[in-house]
Short mmCIF file of C-alpha atoms in Angstrom, two decimals:
data_model
loop_
_atom_site.label_atom_id
_atom_site.label_comp_id
_atom_site.label_asym_id
_atom_site.label_seq_id
_atom_site.Cartn_x
_atom_site.Cartn_y
_atom_site.Cartn_z
CA MET A 1298 8.24 -37.48 -19.39
CA ALA A 1299 11.83 -36.49 -18.45
CA ASN A 1300 13.93 -38.54 -16.64
CA SER A 1301 12.48 -37.47 -13.10
CA GLN A 1302 15.80 -38.68 -10.89
CA SER A 1303 17.84 -36.18 -13.01
CA LEU A 1304 15.53 -33.27 -12.30
CA ALA A 1305 14.54 -31.55 -9.10
CA VAL A 1306 12.46 -29.47 -7.10
CA GLY A 1307 13.98 -26.68 -5.31
CA ILE A 1308 12.32 -25.56 -2.12
CA ILE A 1309 12.65 -21.56 -0.84
CA ALA A 1310 10.93 -21.29 2.69
CA ASN A 1311 11.48 -17.79 4.86
CA PRO A 1312 11.56 -18.27 8.25
CA ALA A 1313 10.85 -14.61 8.52
CA ALA A 1314 8.13 -14.74 6.72
CA GLY A 1315 4.41 -13.51 8.49
CA LYS A 1316 6.71 -11.91 11.40
CA ASP A 1317 6.80 -8.35 10.77
CA ILE A 1318 5.72 -5.19 12.67
CA ARG A 1319 2.20 -5.61 10.97
CA ARG A 1320 1.22 -7.86 13.08
CA LEU A 1321 1.03 -5.32 15.72
CA VAL A 1322 -1.31 -3.11 13.67
CA ALA A 1323 -3.65 -5.86 12.24
CA GLN A 1324 -4.87 -9.35 12.93
CA GLY A 1325 -2.57 -11.43 10.64
CA ARG A 1326 -2.27 -15.01 10.35
CA PHE A 1327 0.72 -15.80 12.42
CA VAL A 1328 2.56 -19.27 10.88
CA THR A 1329 4.86 -20.25 13.33
CA ASN A 1330 8.31 -22.35 12.30
CA GLN A 1331 6.80 -25.73 13.01
CA GLU A 1332 3.60 -25.26 11.10
CA LYS A 1333 6.52 -24.56 8.06
CA VAL A 1334 7.94 -27.55 8.65
CA ASN A 1335 4.88 -29.09 8.79
CA ILE A 1336 3.83 -28.07 5.51
CA LEU A 1337 7.18 -28.86 4.04
CA ARG A 1338 6.78 -32.54 5.05
CA ARG A 1339 3.52 -32.69 2.90
CA VAL A 1340 5.58 -30.58 -0.13
CA LEU A 1341 8.07 -33.46 0.42
CA ALA A 1342 5.59 -36.34 0.24
CA GLY A 1343 3.43 -34.66 -2.77
CA ILE A 1344 7.02 -34.66 -4.77
CA GLU A 1345 8.18 -38.01 -4.07
CA SER A 1346 4.95 -39.56 -4.97
CA VAL A 1347 5.23 -38.41 -8.88
CA GLY A 1348 8.61 -39.96 -9.03
CA VAL A 1349 10.88 -36.77 -8.60
CA ARG A 1350 14.03 -38.14 -6.72
CA ARG A 1351 15.97 -34.86 -5.72
CA VAL A 1352 15.12 -31.42 -4.02
CA VAL A 1353 16.98 -28.42 -3.52
CA PHE A 1354 16.58 -26.81 -0.54
CA MET A 1355 17.39 -23.23 0.73
CA PRO A 1356 19.81 -23.31 4.10
CA ASP A 1357 18.31 -20.97 6.74
CA MET A 1358 19.45 -20.15 10.24
CA SER A 1359 16.29 -21.65 11.65
CA GLY A 1360 16.78 -24.83 9.90
CA LEU A 1361 13.01 -24.99 8.11
CA GLY A 1362 14.84 -27.77 5.96
CA HIS A 1363 16.81 -29.92 7.61
CA GLY A 1364 13.77 -30.06 10.41
CA SER A 1365 11.44 -31.35 7.45
CA LEU A 1366 13.44 -34.40 6.70
CA ASP A 1367 12.13 -36.81 9.78
CA GLY A 1368 12.59 -40.16 7.67
CA SER A 1369 9.23 -40.25 6.08
CA VAL A 1370 10.75 -39.64 2.17
CA LYS A 1371 12.60 -42.39 1.75
CA SER A 1372 13.63 -42.07 -1.80
CA LEU A 1373 14.50 -38.29 -2.10
CA SER A 1374 17.63 -37.62 -2.79
CA VAL A 1375 18.10 -33.94 -0.61
CA GLU A 1376 20.80 -31.36 -0.81
CA PHE A 1377 21.25 -27.39 0.12
CA VAL A 1378 22.72 -24.83 -2.18
CA ASP A 1379 25.96 -23.26 -1.07
CA ILE A 1380 25.21 -19.74 -0.04
CA LEU A 1381 26.20 -17.52 2.62
CA VAL A 1382 23.29 -17.37 4.89
CA THR A 1383 22.58 -13.49 6.39
CA ASN A 1384 19.20 -14.04 7.37
CA LYS A 1385 18.11 -11.66 4.95
CA GLU A 1386 16.18 -11.67 2.00
CA VAL A 1387 18.97 -11.58 -0.17
CA ASP A 1388 19.41 -15.60 1.04
CA SER A 1389 15.87 -16.21 -1.37
CA THR A 1390 17.56 -14.61 -4.45
CA ARG A 1391 20.51 -15.86 -4.07
CA ALA A 1392 19.35 -19.59 -4.07
CA ALA A 1393 16.88 -19.05 -6.68
CA GLU A 1394 20.17 -18.45 -8.36
CA ALA A 1395 21.81 -21.09 -6.72
CA MET A 1396 19.27 -23.30 -8.19
CA GLN A 1397 19.28 -21.97 -11.99
CA ASP A 1398 22.41 -23.75 -11.93
CA GLU A 1399 21.29 -26.98 -9.90
CA GLY A 1400 19.01 -27.96 -13.00
CA VAL A 1401 16.01 -26.99 -10.81
CA GLY A 1402 12.73 -27.70 -13.17
CA CYS A 1403 10.14 -25.88 -10.28
CA LEU A 1404 10.34 -23.99 -7.44
CA VAL A 1405 7.87 -23.88 -3.98
CA THR A 1406 8.25 -20.91 -1.84
CA LEU A 1407 6.83 -20.74 1.35
CA GLY A 1408 6.34 -17.01 2.23
CA GLY A 1409 4.37 -13.64 1.04
CA ASP A 1410 4.53 -11.11 -1.38
CA GLY A 1411 8.06 -9.60 -0.22
CA THR A 1412 9.44 -13.52 -0.04
CA ASN A 1413 8.60 -14.15 -3.92
CA ARG A 1414 9.67 -10.75 -5.11
CA ALA A 1415 13.46 -11.93 -3.82
CA VAL A 1416 12.63 -14.75 -5.41
CA ALA A 1417 11.51 -13.74 -8.20
CA LYS A 1418 14.91 -11.49 -8.85
CA GLY A 1419 16.45 -14.73 -8.96
CA ALA A 1420 14.75 -17.74 -10.45
CA GLY A 1421 14.72 -16.51 -13.86
CA ASP A 1422 12.41 -18.65 -16.06
CA ILE A 1423 11.87 -21.54 -12.89
CA PRO A 1424 8.62 -22.13 -12.40
CA ILE A 1425 7.32 -21.21 -9.25
CA VAL A 1426 4.24 -22.46 -6.87
CA PRO A 1427 4.00 -19.98 -4.23
CA ILE A 1428 2.39 -21.16 -1.01
CA SER A 1429 1.17 -18.26 1.16
CA THR A 1430 2.77 -18.20 4.43
CA GLY A 1431 3.27 -14.38 4.98
CA THR A 1432 1.57 -11.06 5.77
CA ASN A 1433 0.57 -9.76 2.82
CA ASN A 1434 -0.07 -12.90 -0.01
CA VAL A 1435 -1.80 -11.56 -3.03
CA PHE A 1436 0.78 -13.13 -5.22
CA PRO A 1437 1.38 -16.64 -3.51
CA GLN A 1438 -2.08 -18.78 -2.59
CA MET A 1439 -3.79 -20.86 0.29
CA MET A 1440 -2.79 -24.25 -1.18
CA GLU A 1441 -2.35 -27.61 0.69
CA GLY A 1442 1.36 -28.56 0.89
CA THR A 1443 0.57 -31.97 -0.50
CA VAL A 1444 -1.18 -30.58 -3.44
CA ALA A 1445 1.63 -28.01 -4.13
CA GLY A 1446 4.02 -30.56 -4.12
CA ILE A 1447 2.49 -33.02 -6.78
CA ALA A 1448 2.16 -29.47 -9.07
CA ALA A 1449 5.97 -28.96 -8.36
CA GLY A 1450 6.74 -32.47 -9.22
CA VAL A 1451 4.56 -33.19 -12.09
CA VAL A 1452 6.32 -29.75 -13.61
CA ALA A 1453 10.02 -30.44 -12.95
CA SER A 1454 9.87 -34.10 -13.58
CA GLY A 1455 7.91 -32.63 -17.52
CA GLY A 1456 4.84 -35.05 -16.98
CA VAL A 1457 2.90 -31.65 -17.62
CA ASP A 1458 3.84 -29.05 -20.65
CA VAL A 1459 5.12 -25.95 -18.68
CA ASP A 1460 3.57 -23.23 -21.03
CA ALA A 1461 0.52 -25.10 -20.69
CA VAL A 1462 -0.09 -24.75 -17.01
CA THR A 1463 2.19 -21.50 -16.53
CA ARG A 1464 1.31 -18.35 -16.61
CA ARG A 1465 3.88 -15.17 -16.98
CA SER A 1466 3.82 -12.53 -14.27
CA THR A 1467 3.48 -8.83 -14.49
CA VAL A 1468 6.12 -6.81 -12.29
CA MET A 1469 6.57 -3.42 -11.26
CA GLU A 1470 10.04 -1.78 -12.28
CA VAL A 1471 11.33 1.16 -10.10
CA SER A 1472 13.76 3.21 -11.51
CA ILE A 1473 15.91 6.69 -9.66
CA ASP A 1474 17.30 8.59 -12.11
CA GLY A 1475 17.25 6.39 -14.76
CA THR A 1476 18.00 3.50 -13.37
CA VAL A 1477 16.49 0.55 -12.67
CA ARG A 1478 16.62 -0.33 -8.55
CA ASP A 1479 14.26 -3.03 -7.70
CA ILE A 1480 10.85 -4.63 -8.69
CA ALA A 1481 7.25 -5.72 -6.70
CA LEU A 1482 5.63 -8.66 -8.07
CA VAL A 1483 2.13 -6.95 -6.63
CA ASP A 1484 2.59 -2.80 -5.25
CA VAL A 1485 4.58 0.05 -4.99
CA ALA A 1486 3.65 2.47 -2.20
CA VAL A 1487 5.23 6.11 -2.35
CA SER A 1488 5.18 6.83 1.68
CA THR A 1489 5.85 10.37 3.15
CA HIS A 1490 8.38 8.48 5.40
CA GLN A 1491 11.67 9.92 5.53
CA PHE A 1492 13.54 6.75 6.36
CA ILE A 1493 13.11 3.35 5.62
CA GLY A 1494 13.40 2.21 9.43
CA ALA A 1495 11.31 -0.71 10.27
CA ARG A 1496 10.48 -1.53 7.04
CA ALA A 1497 7.33 -2.81 6.97
CA LEU A 1498 4.51 0.00 5.69
CA TRP A 1499 1.51 0.12 7.73
CA ASP A 1500 0.31 3.46 7.87
CA ILE A 1501 -2.26 4.13 4.76
CA ASP A 1502 -1.93 8.35 6.15
CA THR A 1503 1.87 8.20 5.12
CA ILE A 1504 0.81 7.08 1.34
CA THR A 1505 0.72 9.57 -1.58
CA GLU A 1506 0.69 7.05 -4.78
CA LEU A 1507 0.13 3.46 -5.36
CA PHE A 1508 1.33 1.53 -8.32
CA LEU A 1509 -0.68 -1.69 -8.40
CA ALA A 1510 0.12 -4.82 -10.55
CA ARG A 1511 -2.67 -6.81 -9.96
CA THR A 1512 -6.00 -5.78 -8.35
CA ASP A 1513 -7.49 -9.27 -7.66
CA ALA A 1514 -11.03 -8.57 -6.56
CA ASP A 1515 -10.49 -11.02 -3.22
CA ALA A 1516 -7.17 -9.26 -2.64
CA ILE A 1517 -6.13 -8.17 0.51
CA GLY A 1518 -3.62 -5.27 1.09
CA LEU A 1519 -2.80 -2.16 -0.67
CA SER A 1520 -3.83 -4.00 -3.67
CA ALA A 1521 -7.37 -3.93 -2.93
CA ILE A 1522 -7.41 -0.56 -2.97
CA GLY A 1523 -6.72 -0.83 -6.77
CA ALA A 1524 -8.87 -3.81 -6.28
CA ARG A 1525 -12.09 -1.80 -5.75
CA LEU A 1526 -10.96 0.57 -8.68
CA ARG A 1527 -10.29 -2.02 -11.41
CA PRO A 1528 -11.16 -5.30 -10.22
CA SER A 1529 -10.01 -8.21 -11.87
CA ASP A 1530 -10.53 -11.77 -11.98
CA GLY A 1531 -6.44 -12.80 -12.20
CA SER A 1532 -6.65 -13.68 -15.60
CA GLU A 1533 -6.32 -10.72 -17.39
CA HIS A 1534 -3.17 -7.44 -16.98
CA SER A 1535 -5.78 -4.90 -14.64
CA ALA A 1536 -2.52 -2.42 -13.31
CA VAL A 1537 -3.59 0.58 -12.23
CA HIS A 1538 -1.88 4.10 -10.63
CA VAL A 1539 -3.85 5.60 -7.90
CA THR A 1540 -3.19 8.80 -6.18
CA ILE A 1541 -4.26 8.99 -2.82
CA GLY A 1542 -5.98 12.17 -1.41
CA PRO A 1543 -8.77 14.21 -1.44
CA GLY A 1544 -11.02 15.87 -4.39
CA GLY A 1545 -11.92 12.48 -5.74
CA GLU A 1546 -14.08 8.99 -5.02
CA THR A 1547 -13.56 6.82 -1.86
CA VAL A 1548 -13.08 3.34 -1.42
CA ASN A 1549 -13.51 0.74 1.49
CA ALA A 1550 -10.66 -1.55 0.94
CA PRO A 1551 -9.71 -4.59 3.37
CA ILE A 1552 -5.86 -3.17 3.65
CA ALA A 1553 -4.57 -5.91 5.92
CA PRO A 1554 -6.32 -8.75 8.06
CA GLY A 1555 -9.05 -7.86 9.97
CA VAL A 1556 -8.33 -3.59 9.07
CA VAL A 1557 -11.20 -2.35 6.59
CA THR A 1558 -10.54 1.76 6.07
CA THR A 1559 -12.17 4.00 3.97
CA VAL A 1560 -9.51 5.61 1.29
CA PRO A 1561 -9.40 8.76 -0.28
CA VAL A 1562 -8.40 8.43 -3.94
CA SER A 1563 -8.12 11.70 -5.82
CA ALA A 1564 -7.18 10.36 -9.28
CA TRP A 1565 -6.25 6.68 -10.95
CA ASN A 1566 -5.51 5.27 -14.25
CA PRO A 1567 -5.05 1.82 -16.04
CA MET A 1568 -1.79 1.25 -16.71
CA ALA A 1569 -0.60 -0.67 -19.73
CA VAL A 1570 2.56 -2.78 -20.01
CA GLY A 1571 5.57 -1.01 -21.38
CA GLU A 1572 4.23 2.43 -19.91
CA ALA A 1573 6.63 4.55 -17.14
CA VAL A 1574 4.90 6.83 -14.62
CA ASP A 1575 6.76 9.68 -12.90
CA ILE A 1576 6.64 9.39 -9.51
CA GLY A 1577 5.47 13.17 -8.18
CA PRO A 1578 8.52 15.24 -7.12
CA GLN A 1579 8.75 14.90 -3.39
CA GLN A 1580 11.43 13.64 -1.13
CA CYS A 1581 9.69 10.25 -0.01
CA THR A 1582 10.29 6.47 0.59
CA ILE A 1583 9.27 3.61 -1.40
CA ALA A 1584 7.72 0.61 -0.51
CA LEU A 1585 7.50 -2.84 -2.42
CA ASP A 1586 4.95 -5.30 -1.98
CA GLY A 1587 4.79 -3.83 1.63
CA GLU A 1588 8.40 -3.15 2.21
CA ARG A 1589 9.96 -0.01 2.32
CA ALA A 1590 12.96 -0.63 0.32
CA LEU A 1591 14.25 2.51 -1.18
CA SER A 1592 14.79 6.48 -0.54
CA VAL A 1593 14.29 8.99 -2.81
CA GLY A 1594 15.76 12.41 -2.44
CA VAL A 1595 14.42 16.00 -3.29
CA GLU A 1596 16.50 16.29 -6.24
CA GLN A 1597 15.94 13.03 -7.54
CA SER A 1598 13.41 11.76 -9.89
CA ALA A 1599 11.46 8.22 -10.17
CA GLN A 1600 10.03 6.36 -12.47
CA VAL A 1601 7.69 3.02 -12.39
CA THR A 1602 7.53 0.71 -15.62
CA LEU A 1603 4.78 -1.93 -15.49
CA ARG A 1604 6.64 -5.19 -17.85
CA ASP A 1605 5.78 -8.20 -18.19
CA SER A 1606 8.87 -10.19 -17.59
CA GLY A 1607 7.75 -11.35 -14.41
CA PRO A 1608 8.44 -14.79 -13.02
CA LEU A 1609 6.30 -17.94 -14.18
CA VAL A 1610 3.68 -19.31 -11.80
CA VAL A 1611 2.01 -22.53 -11.88
CA ASP A 1612 -1.40 -22.72 -12.19
CA VAL A 1613 -2.00 -25.64 -9.60
CA GLU A 1614 -4.94 -27.08 -10.36
CA LYS A 1615 -4.41 -26.93 -14.09
CA ALA A 1616 -1.34 -28.86 -13.86
CA ILE A 1617 -2.82 -31.58 -11.91
CA ARG A 1618 -5.86 -31.46 -14.08
CA GLU A 1619 -3.44 -31.96 -17.01
CA ALA A 1620 -1.08 -34.45 -15.39
CA THR A 1621 -4.40 -36.63 -14.99
CA ARG A 1622 -5.43 -36.11 -18.38
CA LEU A 1623 -1.82 -37.54 -19.52
CA GLY A 1624 -2.01 -40.39 -17.29
CA VAL A 1625 0.63 -39.56 -15.16
CA PHE A 1626 -1.40 -40.47 -11.79
CA GLY A 1627 -2.18 -44.04 -13.47
CA GLY A 1628 -5.87 -44.89 -15.04
CA VAL A 1629 -6.46 -44.50 -18.65
CA GLN A 1630 -5.22 -41.35 -20.81
CA THR A 1631 -7.90 -39.06 -21.71
CA SER A 1632 -8.03 -36.64 -24.77
#
């Protein structure tokens, strides 16, 4: 095992995750900042238990990182990356970039799809353990903080082979007029809304096209529409391009917590890695992982490409099972 005292686990917790306008139109879970602090305390306990001695936090205006330091973890050296805190998603990207320079061996994130999208843009090849605390939660997963911390710790310390316990995610790459403008981890939605406005996208009647990187059978959100057409268990690429409108089949899908609706699908096609698909010519806004982020003018052209260059994601169960097999937690090493 690598020297666990020289390696670090990074933590990026988004205080704004799970608090957007979609709470007004759906029955989404509301995760308070105090609960996020409680989760972080459990994450720290898990990290400490496997011998990692250094943790690097993203600073935030709500003080989640500082709030988690209640003195219960005695042996951890805790630092905060030096970034300008703006209370916007760019904070997560900048923090992830800084953590590469800090020698972080694994990242724990608290947030939804949007938070992890921001982290992915700066994390490079740092493996991520994504804990779900947001609105759209296809990329992150519900998991106990203690277990997440243990998994992150054994990955960061070299207790397990990173390649054996991680998988490379796909991403949707969005280009406007031939220039790559942004990415999405789960879904790209084309909306007839002319303005970005409150960002969060919740009205299915305004959506004309979907580009879905994932179609997990148990997904909620826009990707659930694709899951009704081409369901996946998450172990394989299952991207689809869906055109919303009359003239084809209809599917019932849970597009938000507590909201199951009938969606008309005029056409859909699988997407292969490297395949680029043009967005239909129109003035529109483009939502990335549930939030409107880009505007396209009537004279502009836009394109979406599926890439297999997304972030590395830790399979928590596999990481802990492998660490157990190797005797990281004590006991007898098994073959």
